PDB file of C-alpha atoms in Angstrom:
ATOM      1  CA  UNK A   1     -41.633-160.585  41.660  1.00  0.00           C
ATOM      2  CA  UNK A   2     -42.608-159.469  45.177  1.00  0.00           C
ATOM      3  CA  UNK A   3     -39.785-161.547  46.658  1.00  0.00           C
ATOM      4  CA  UNK A   4     -37.079-160.251  44.300  1.00  0.00           C
ATOM      5  CA  UNK A   5     -34.210-158.304  45.857  1.00  0.00           C
ATOM      6  CA  UNK A   6     -31.158-156.795  44.138  1.00  0.00           C
ATOM      7  CA  UNK A   7     -27.926-158.573  45.015  1.00  0.00           C
ATOM      8  CA  UNK A   8     -24.767-156.739  46.090  1.00  0.00           C
ATOM      9  CA  UNK A   9     -21.622-158.501  44.853  1.00  0.00           C
ATOM     10  CA  UNK A  10     -18.918-157.942  47.481  1.00  0.00           C
ATOM     11  CA  UNK A  11     -16.271-160.023  45.679  1.00  0.00           C
ATOM     12  CA  UNK A  12     -16.449-159.551  41.890  1.00  0.00           C
ATOM     13  CA  UNK A  13     -14.563-161.700  39.420  1.00  0.00           C
ATOM     14  CA  UNK A  14     -11.112-160.238  38.704  1.00  0.00           C
ATOM     15  CA  UNK A  15      -8.647-160.650  35.841  1.00  0.00           C
ATOM     16  CA  UNK A  16      -5.334-159.118  36.957  1.00  0.00           C
ATOM     17  CA  UNK A  17      -3.039-160.732  34.392  1.00  0.00           C
ATOM     18  CA  UNK A  18      -4.167-159.328  31.033  1.00  0.00           C
ATOM     19  CA  UNK A  19      -2.056-156.160  31.360  1.00  0.00           C
ATOM     20  CA  UNK A  20       1.023-155.133  33.307  1.00  0.00           C
ATOM     21  CA  UNK A  21      -0.575-152.312  35.298  1.00  0.00           C
ATOM     22  CA  UNK A  22      -4.327-152.839  34.873  1.00  0.00           C
ATOM     23  CA  UNK A  23      -6.959-155.265  36.138  1.00  0.00           C
ATOM     24  CA  UNK A  24     -10.601-155.715  35.162  1.00  0.00           C
ATOM     25  CA  UNK A  25     -13.480-156.816  37.346  1.00  0.00           C
ATOM     26  CA  UNK A  26     -17.162-157.571  36.944  1.00  0.00           C
ATOM     27  CA  UNK A  27     -20.055-159.564  38.420  1.00  0.00           C
ATOM     28  CA  UNK A  28     -20.338-163.374  38.169  1.00  0.00           C
ATOM     29  CA  UNK A  29     -23.003-165.136  36.063  1.00  0.00           C
ATOM     30  CA  UNK A  30     -25.755-164.526  35.131  1.00  0.00           C
ATOM     31  CA  UNK A  31     -23.673-161.558  33.918  1.00  0.00           C
ATOM     32  CA  UNK A  32     -21.527-162.330  30.861  1.00  0.00           C
ATOM     33  CA  UNK A  33     -18.505-160.448  32.226  1.00  0.00           C
ATOM     34  CA  UNK A  34     -16.525-163.684  32.351  1.00  0.00           C
ATOM     35  CA  UNK A  35     -17.127-164.112  28.599  1.00  0.00           C
ATOM     36  CA  UNK A  36     -16.094-160.564  27.695  1.00  0.00           C
ATOM     37  CA  UNK A  37     -12.981-160.499  29.877  1.00  0.00           C
ATOM     38  CA  UNK A  38     -11.702-163.699  28.265  1.00  0.00           C
ATOM     39  CA  UNK A  39     -11.957-162.164  24.788  1.00  0.00           C
ATOM     40  CA  UNK A  40      -9.963-159.133  25.950  1.00  0.00           C
ATOM     41  CA  UNK A  41      -7.426-161.297  27.771  1.00  0.00           C
ATOM     42  CA  UNK A  42      -6.746-163.458  24.702  1.00  0.00           C
ATOM     43  CA  UNK A  43      -6.381-160.482  22.347  1.00  0.00           C
ATOM     44  CA  UNK A  44      -3.979-158.861  24.826  1.00  0.00           C
ATOM     45  CA  UNK A  45      -1.623-161.792  24.148  1.00  0.00           C
ATOM     46  CA  UNK A  46      -1.416-160.772  20.497  1.00  0.00           C
ATOM     47  CA  UNK A  47      -1.496-156.994  20.793  1.00  0.00           C
ATOM     48  CA  UNK A  48      -0.087-154.509  23.308  1.00  0.00           C
ATOM     49  CA  UNK A  49      -1.416-151.037  24.163  1.00  0.00           C
ATOM     50  CA  UNK A  50       1.357-149.692  21.927  1.00  0.00           C
ATOM     51  CA  UNK A  51       0.093-151.566  18.850  1.00  0.00           C
ATOM     52  CA  UNK A  52      -0.690-149.238  15.941  1.00  0.00           C
ATOM     53  CA  UNK A  53      -4.502-149.098  15.935  1.00  0.00           C
ATOM     54  CA  UNK A  54      -4.699-147.792  12.382  1.00  0.00           C
ATOM     55  CA  UNK A  55      -2.720-150.788  11.128  1.00  0.00           C
ATOM     56  CA  UNK A  56      -4.809-153.201  13.201  1.00  0.00           C
ATOM     57  CA  UNK A  57      -8.066-151.873  11.778  1.00  0.00           C
ATOM     58  CA  UNK A  58      -6.784-152.630   8.268  1.00  0.00           C
ATOM     59  CA  UNK A  59      -5.399-156.072   9.138  1.00  0.00           C
ATOM     60  CA  UNK A  60      -7.726-159.027   8.344  1.00  0.00           C
ATOM     61  CA  UNK A  61      -5.777-161.228  10.790  1.00  0.00           C
ATOM     62  CA  UNK A  62      -6.790-158.929  13.662  1.00  0.00           C
ATOM     63  CA  UNK A  63     -10.481-159.430  12.884  1.00  0.00           C
ATOM     64  CA  UNK A  64      -9.979-163.175  12.455  1.00  0.00           C
ATOM     65  CA  UNK A  65      -8.355-163.411  15.891  1.00  0.00           C
ATOM     66  CA  UNK A  66     -11.115-161.295  17.416  1.00  0.00           C
ATOM     67  CA  UNK A  67     -13.772-163.616  16.003  1.00  0.00           C
ATOM     68  CA  UNK A  68     -11.888-166.740  17.090  1.00  0.00           C
ATOM     69  CA  UNK A  69     -11.484-165.395  20.639  1.00  0.00           C
ATOM     70  CA  UNK A  70     -15.214-164.662  20.699  1.00  0.00           C
ATOM     71  CA  UNK A  71     -15.969-168.233  19.605  1.00  0.00           C
ATOM     72  CA  UNK A  72     -13.900-169.739  22.430  1.00  0.00           C
ATOM     73  CA  UNK A  73     -15.393-167.428  25.042  1.00  0.00           C
ATOM     74  CA  UNK A  74     -19.004-167.611  23.916  1.00  0.00           C
ATOM     75  CA  UNK A  75     -18.867-171.425  23.595  1.00  0.00           C
ATOM     76  CA  UNK A  76     -18.631-171.594  27.394  1.00  0.00           C
ATOM     77  CA  UNK A  77     -21.727-169.428  27.860  1.00  0.00           C
ATOM     78  CA  UNK A  78     -23.993-172.461  27.394  1.00  0.00           C
ATOM     79  CA  UNK A  79     -22.455-173.889  30.593  1.00  0.00           C
ATOM     80  CA  UNK A  80     -23.025-170.742  32.650  1.00  0.00           C
ATOM     81  CA  UNK A  81     -26.037-169.797  34.755  1.00  0.00           C
ATOM     82  CA  UNK A  82     -27.017-168.016  37.961  1.00  0.00           C
ATOM     83  CA  UNK A  83     -24.223-168.980  40.381  1.00  0.00           C
ATOM     84  CA  UNK A  84     -26.723-169.113  43.248  1.00  0.00           C
ATOM     85  CA  UNK A  85     -28.337-172.090  41.528  1.00  0.00           C
ATOM     86  CA  UNK A  86     -25.606-173.563  39.288  1.00  0.00           C
ATOM     87  CA  UNK A  87     -22.513-174.271  41.389  1.00  0.00           C
ATOM     88  CA  UNK A  88     -20.516-175.495  38.395  1.00  0.00           C
ATOM     89  CA  UNK A  89     -21.041-172.081  36.768  1.00  0.00           C
ATOM     90  CA  UNK A  90     -19.208-170.361  39.620  1.00  0.00           C
ATOM     91  CA  UNK A  91     -16.181-172.636  39.252  1.00  0.00           C
ATOM     92  CA  UNK A  92     -16.159-172.229  35.460  1.00  0.00           C
ATOM     93  CA  UNK A  93     -16.459-168.432  35.664  1.00  0.00           C
ATOM     94  CA  UNK A  94     -13.575-168.242  38.141  1.00  0.00           C
ATOM     95  CA  UNK A  95     -11.489-170.550  35.956  1.00  0.00           C
ATOM     96  CA  UNK A  96     -12.152-168.438  32.854  1.00  0.00           C
ATOM     97  CA  UNK A  97     -10.560-165.407  34.561  1.00  0.00           C
ATOM     98  CA  UNK A  98      -7.283-167.230  35.272  1.00  0.00           C
ATOM     99  CA  UNK A  99      -4.038-166.906  33.335  1.00  0.00           C
ATOM    100  CA  UNK A 100      -4.066-170.660  32.762  1.00  0.00           C
ATOM    101  CA  UNK A 101      -7.395-170.519  30.932  1.00  0.00           C
ATOM    102  CA  UNK A 102      -6.177-167.674  28.734  1.00  0.00           C
ATOM    103  CA  UNK A 103      -3.059-169.762  28.027  1.00  0.00           C
ATOM    104  CA  UNK A 104      -5.257-172.693  26.975  1.00  0.00           C
ATOM    105  CA  UNK A 105      -7.250-170.587  24.516  1.00  0.00           C
ATOM    106  CA  UNK A 106      -4.178-168.767  23.199  1.00  0.00           C
ATOM    107  CA  UNK A 107      -2.414-172.048  22.446  1.00  0.00           C
ATOM    108  CA  UNK A 108      -5.438-173.302  20.497  1.00  0.00           C
ATOM    109  CA  UNK A 109      -5.856-170.168  18.384  1.00  0.00           C
ATOM    110  CA  UNK A 110      -5.246-170.859  14.696  1.00  0.00           C
ATOM    111  CA  UNK A 111      -5.148-168.675  11.607  1.00  0.00           C
ATOM    112  CA  UNK A 112      -8.019-170.624  10.067  1.00  0.00           C
ATOM    113  CA  UNK A 113     -11.546-171.134  11.377  1.00  0.00           C
ATOM    114  CA  UNK A 114     -12.239-174.553  12.921  1.00  0.00           C
ATOM    115  CA  UNK A 115     -15.359-176.751  13.319  1.00  0.00           C
ATOM    116  CA  UNK A 116     -17.745-175.620  16.071  1.00  0.00           C
ATOM    117  CA  UNK A 117     -16.799-178.457  18.440  1.00  0.00           C
ATOM    118  CA  UNK A 118     -13.149-177.283  18.408  1.00  0.00           C
ATOM    119  CA  UNK A 119     -14.051-174.305  20.589  1.00  0.00           C
ATOM    120  CA  UNK A 120     -15.365-176.387  23.466  1.00  0.00           C
ATOM    121  CA  UNK A 121     -19.084-175.889  23.086  1.00  0.00           C
ATOM    122  CA  UNK A 122     -21.922-174.936  20.775  1.00  0.00           C
ATOM    123  CA  UNK A 123     -21.378-171.658  18.921  1.00  0.00           C
ATOM    124  CA  UNK A 124     -24.324-169.789  17.436  1.00  0.00           C
ATOM    125  CA  UNK A 125     -24.684-166.631  15.379  1.00  0.00           C
ATOM    126  CA  UNK A 126     -26.145-163.618  17.141  1.00  0.00           C
ATOM    127  CA  UNK A 127     -29.375-162.412  15.601  1.00  0.00           C
ATOM    128  CA  UNK A 128     -30.667-158.828  15.601  1.00  0.00           C
ATOM    129  CA  UNK A 129     -31.062-157.345  19.070  1.00  0.00           C
ATOM    130  CA  UNK A 130     -33.613-154.715  20.070  1.00  0.00           C
ATOM    131  CA  UNK A 131     -34.741-152.658  23.037  1.00  0.00           C
ATOM    132  CA  UNK A 132     -31.450-152.358  24.927  1.00  0.00           C
ATOM    133  CA  UNK A 133     -29.394-149.297  25.888  1.00  0.00           C
ATOM    134  CA  UNK A 134     -26.161-148.937  27.846  1.00  0.00           C
ATOM    135  CA  UNK A 135     -24.405-146.025  29.540  1.00  0.00           C
ATOM    136  CA  UNK A 136     -20.882-145.719  30.967  1.00  0.00           C
ATOM    137  CA  UNK A 137     -19.634-142.807  33.058  1.00  0.00           C
ATOM    138  CA  UNK A 138     -16.526-141.723  34.966  1.00  0.00           C
ATOM    139  CA  UNK A 139     -16.460-138.670  37.243  1.00  0.00           C
ATOM    140  CA  UNK A 140     -13.731-136.363  38.517  1.00  0.00           C
ATOM    141  CA  UNK A 141     -13.619-138.267  41.815  1.00  0.00           C
ATOM    142  CA  UNK A 142     -12.600-141.508  40.096  1.00  0.00           C
ATOM    143  CA  UNK A 143     -15.969-143.243  40.392  1.00  0.00           C
ATOM    144  CA  UNK A 144     -17.144-145.395  37.501  1.00  0.00           C
ATOM    145  CA  UNK A 145     -20.609-146.597  36.522  1.00  0.00           C
ATOM    146  CA  UNK A 146     -21.639-149.192  33.937  1.00  0.00           C
ATOM    147  CA  UNK A 147     -25.417-149.584  33.566  1.00  0.00           C
ATOM    148  CA  UNK A 148     -27.652-151.401  31.083  1.00  0.00           C
ATOM    149  CA  UNK A 149     -31.413-151.082  30.613  1.00  0.00           C
ATOM    150  CA  UNK A 150     -33.447-153.417  28.421  1.00  0.00           C
ATOM    151  CA  UNK A 151     -36.924-154.695  27.614  1.00  0.00           C
ATOM    152  CA  UNK A 152     -35.201-157.516  25.665  1.00  0.00           C
ATOM    153  CA  UNK A 153     -37.026-157.766  22.320  1.00  0.00           C
ATOM    154  CA  UNK A 154     -39.261-155.333  20.426  1.00  0.00           C
ATOM    155  CA  UNK A 155     -41.933-154.000  22.801  1.00  0.00           C
ATOM    156  CA  UNK A 156     -40.775-156.398  25.541  1.00  0.00           C
ATOM    157  CA  UNK A 157     -43.640-158.554  26.815  1.00  0.00           C
ATOM    158  CA  UNK A 158     -46.086-156.581  24.597  1.00  0.00           C
ATOM    159  CA  UNK A 159     -47.845-155.591  27.832  1.00  0.00           C
ATOM    160  CA  UNK A 160     -47.895-152.158  29.462  1.00  0.00           C
ATOM    161  CA  UNK A 161     -48.788-151.040  32.965  1.00  0.00           C
ATOM    162  CA  UNK A 162     -52.296-149.622  33.374  1.00  0.00           C
ATOM    163  CA  UNK A 163     -51.305-146.501  35.298  1.00  0.00           C
ATOM    164  CA  UNK A 164     -48.031-145.328  33.757  1.00  0.00           C
ATOM    165  CA  UNK A 165     -48.028-147.078  30.397  1.00  0.00           C
ATOM    166  CA  UNK A 166     -44.554-148.512  30.997  1.00  0.00           C
ATOM    167  CA  UNK A 167     -43.774-151.404  28.649  1.00  0.00           C
ATOM    168  CA  UNK A 168     -42.875-154.485  30.671  1.00  0.00           C
ATOM    169  CA  UNK A 169     -39.840-156.507  29.659  1.00  0.00           C
ATOM    170  CA  UNK A 170     -39.802-160.132  28.532  1.00  0.00           C
ATOM    171  CA  UNK A 171     -36.623-161.150  30.349  1.00  0.00           C
ATOM    172  CA  UNK A 172     -38.169-164.571  30.991  1.00  0.00           C
ATOM    173  CA  UNK A 173     -37.110-165.291  27.404  1.00  0.00           C
ATOM    174  CA  UNK A 174     -33.495-165.087  28.612  1.00  0.00           C
ATOM    175  CA  UNK A 175     -34.130-168.395  30.395  1.00  0.00           C
ATOM    176  CA  UNK A 176     -33.918-171.674  28.490  1.00  0.00           C
ATOM    177  CA  UNK A 177     -36.859-174.038  28.069  1.00  0.00           C
ATOM    178  CA  UNK A 178     -36.386-177.786  27.440  1.00  0.00           C
ATOM    179  CA  UNK A 179     -36.648-178.653  23.757  1.00  0.00           C
ATOM    180  CA  UNK A 180     -37.328-175.064  22.692  1.00  0.00           C
ATOM    181  CA  UNK A 181     -35.151-172.269  21.273  1.00  0.00           C
ATOM    182  CA  UNK A 182     -35.578-168.794  22.756  1.00  0.00           C
ATOM    183  CA  UNK A 183     -36.705-165.687  20.879  1.00  0.00           C
ATOM    184  CA  UNK A 184     -33.229-165.177  19.433  1.00  0.00           C
ATOM    185  CA  UNK A 185     -33.019-168.746  18.141  1.00  0.00           C
ATOM    186  CA  UNK A 186     -30.534-170.014  20.741  1.00  0.00           C
ATOM    187  CA  UNK A 187     -30.752-173.697  21.658  1.00  0.00           C
ATOM    188  CA  UNK A 188     -31.709-174.471  25.290  1.00  0.00           C
ATOM    189  CA  UNK A 189     -29.019-174.754  27.970  1.00  0.00           C
ATOM    190  CA  UNK A 190     -29.756-176.946  31.005  1.00  0.00           C
ATOM    191  CA  UNK A 191     -27.822-174.668  33.376  1.00  0.00           C
ATOM    192  CA  UNK A 192     -30.183-171.848  32.393  1.00  0.00           C
ATOM    193  CA  UNK A 193     -33.536-173.638  32.891  1.00  0.00           C
ATOM    194  CA  UNK A 194     -36.222-171.817  34.896  1.00  0.00           C
ATOM    195  CA  UNK A 195     -36.169-172.251  38.696  1.00  0.00           C
ATOM    196  CA  UNK A 196     -38.120-170.099  41.209  1.00  0.00           C
ATOM    197  CA  UNK A 197     -35.951-167.193  42.377  1.00  0.00           C
ATOM    198  CA  UNK A 198     -33.277-167.822  39.749  1.00  0.00           C
ATOM    199  CA  UNK A 199     -31.926-165.084  37.452  1.00  0.00           C
ATOM    200  CA  UNK A 200     -31.584-165.849  33.708  1.00  0.00           C
ATOM    201  CA  UNK A 201     -28.256-165.684  31.867  1.00  0.00           C
ATOM    202  CA  UNK A 202     -27.665-162.299  30.294  1.00  0.00           C
ATOM    203  CA  UNK A 203     -25.351-160.971  27.592  1.00  0.00           C
ATOM    204  CA  UNK A 204     -24.902-157.813  29.659  1.00  0.00           C
ATOM    205  CA  UNK A 205     -21.226-157.608  30.662  1.00  0.00           C
ATOM    206  CA  UNK A 206     -20.663-154.689  33.057  1.00  0.00           C
ATOM    207  CA  UNK A 207     -16.946-154.143  33.589  1.00  0.00           C
ATOM    208  CA  UNK A 208     -14.546-151.772  35.330  1.00  0.00           C
ATOM    209  CA  UNK A 209     -10.842-151.582  34.440  1.00  0.00           C
ATOM    210  CA  UNK A 210      -8.636-150.118  37.151  1.00  0.00           C
ATOM    211  CA  UNK A 211      -4.997-149.541  38.102  1.00  0.00           C
ATOM    212  CA  UNK A 212      -3.698-152.557  40.028  1.00  0.00           C
ATOM    213  CA  UNK A 213      -1.520-150.441  42.319  1.00  0.00           C
ATOM    214  CA  UNK A 214      -3.735-147.458  43.120  1.00  0.00           C
ATOM    215  CA  UNK A 215      -7.200-148.898  42.504  1.00  0.00           C
ATOM    216  CA  UNK A 216      -8.114-145.844  40.404  1.00  0.00           C
ATOM    217  CA  UNK A 217     -10.771-146.613  37.787  1.00  0.00           C
ATOM    218  CA  UNK A 218      -9.538-146.099  34.206  1.00  0.00           C
ATOM    219  CA  UNK A 219     -12.485-147.336  32.136  1.00  0.00           C
ATOM    220  CA  UNK A 220     -16.075-148.468  32.584  1.00  0.00           C
ATOM    221  CA  UNK A 221     -17.932-150.617  30.040  1.00  0.00           C
TER     222      UNK A 221
END
């Protein structure tokens, strides 16, 4: 803990092909931005900004495609890890932001659900989540902020500081342990095993969407 330092990402991952005039960027793994951007990129192939939202919300096929895109994207998460320790994760994350990768997923999308192995990895249902909050903000100057705070599960590590009574988190559970599922029931992933100084994979997916020509921020997530 004493040796931990926050890391400034000078070159975030960028997807500049999902929309004509917009691009989205976010940090590399252990962030899950690369997972979230792929879901958006695939759905953008089916629906344009001019699509009637009221009709989409009533269309079962829209929800099916959303779920299928999530399966393809999340299946790759088991291969991701802190890019400072897992070099293959960096290459995979960069590949997942390319037009070619979106093409590959789009071409494999079907109107019926497929076996788990079809999506390229192990898919698992998300169990109840607790102890996490997120805030997004844009100001009049065009700055955008996307911030997440979490203690992970209920009451975090079930330990509080003596002086201030702050509940400590149990983010160590975001790592994988050989032969053991984590607190959410997810099977272990070798690229996410514990190593000194390594950051665990996270489902947090901070993202900024901005105008490709002007650089002005349009959305923060």
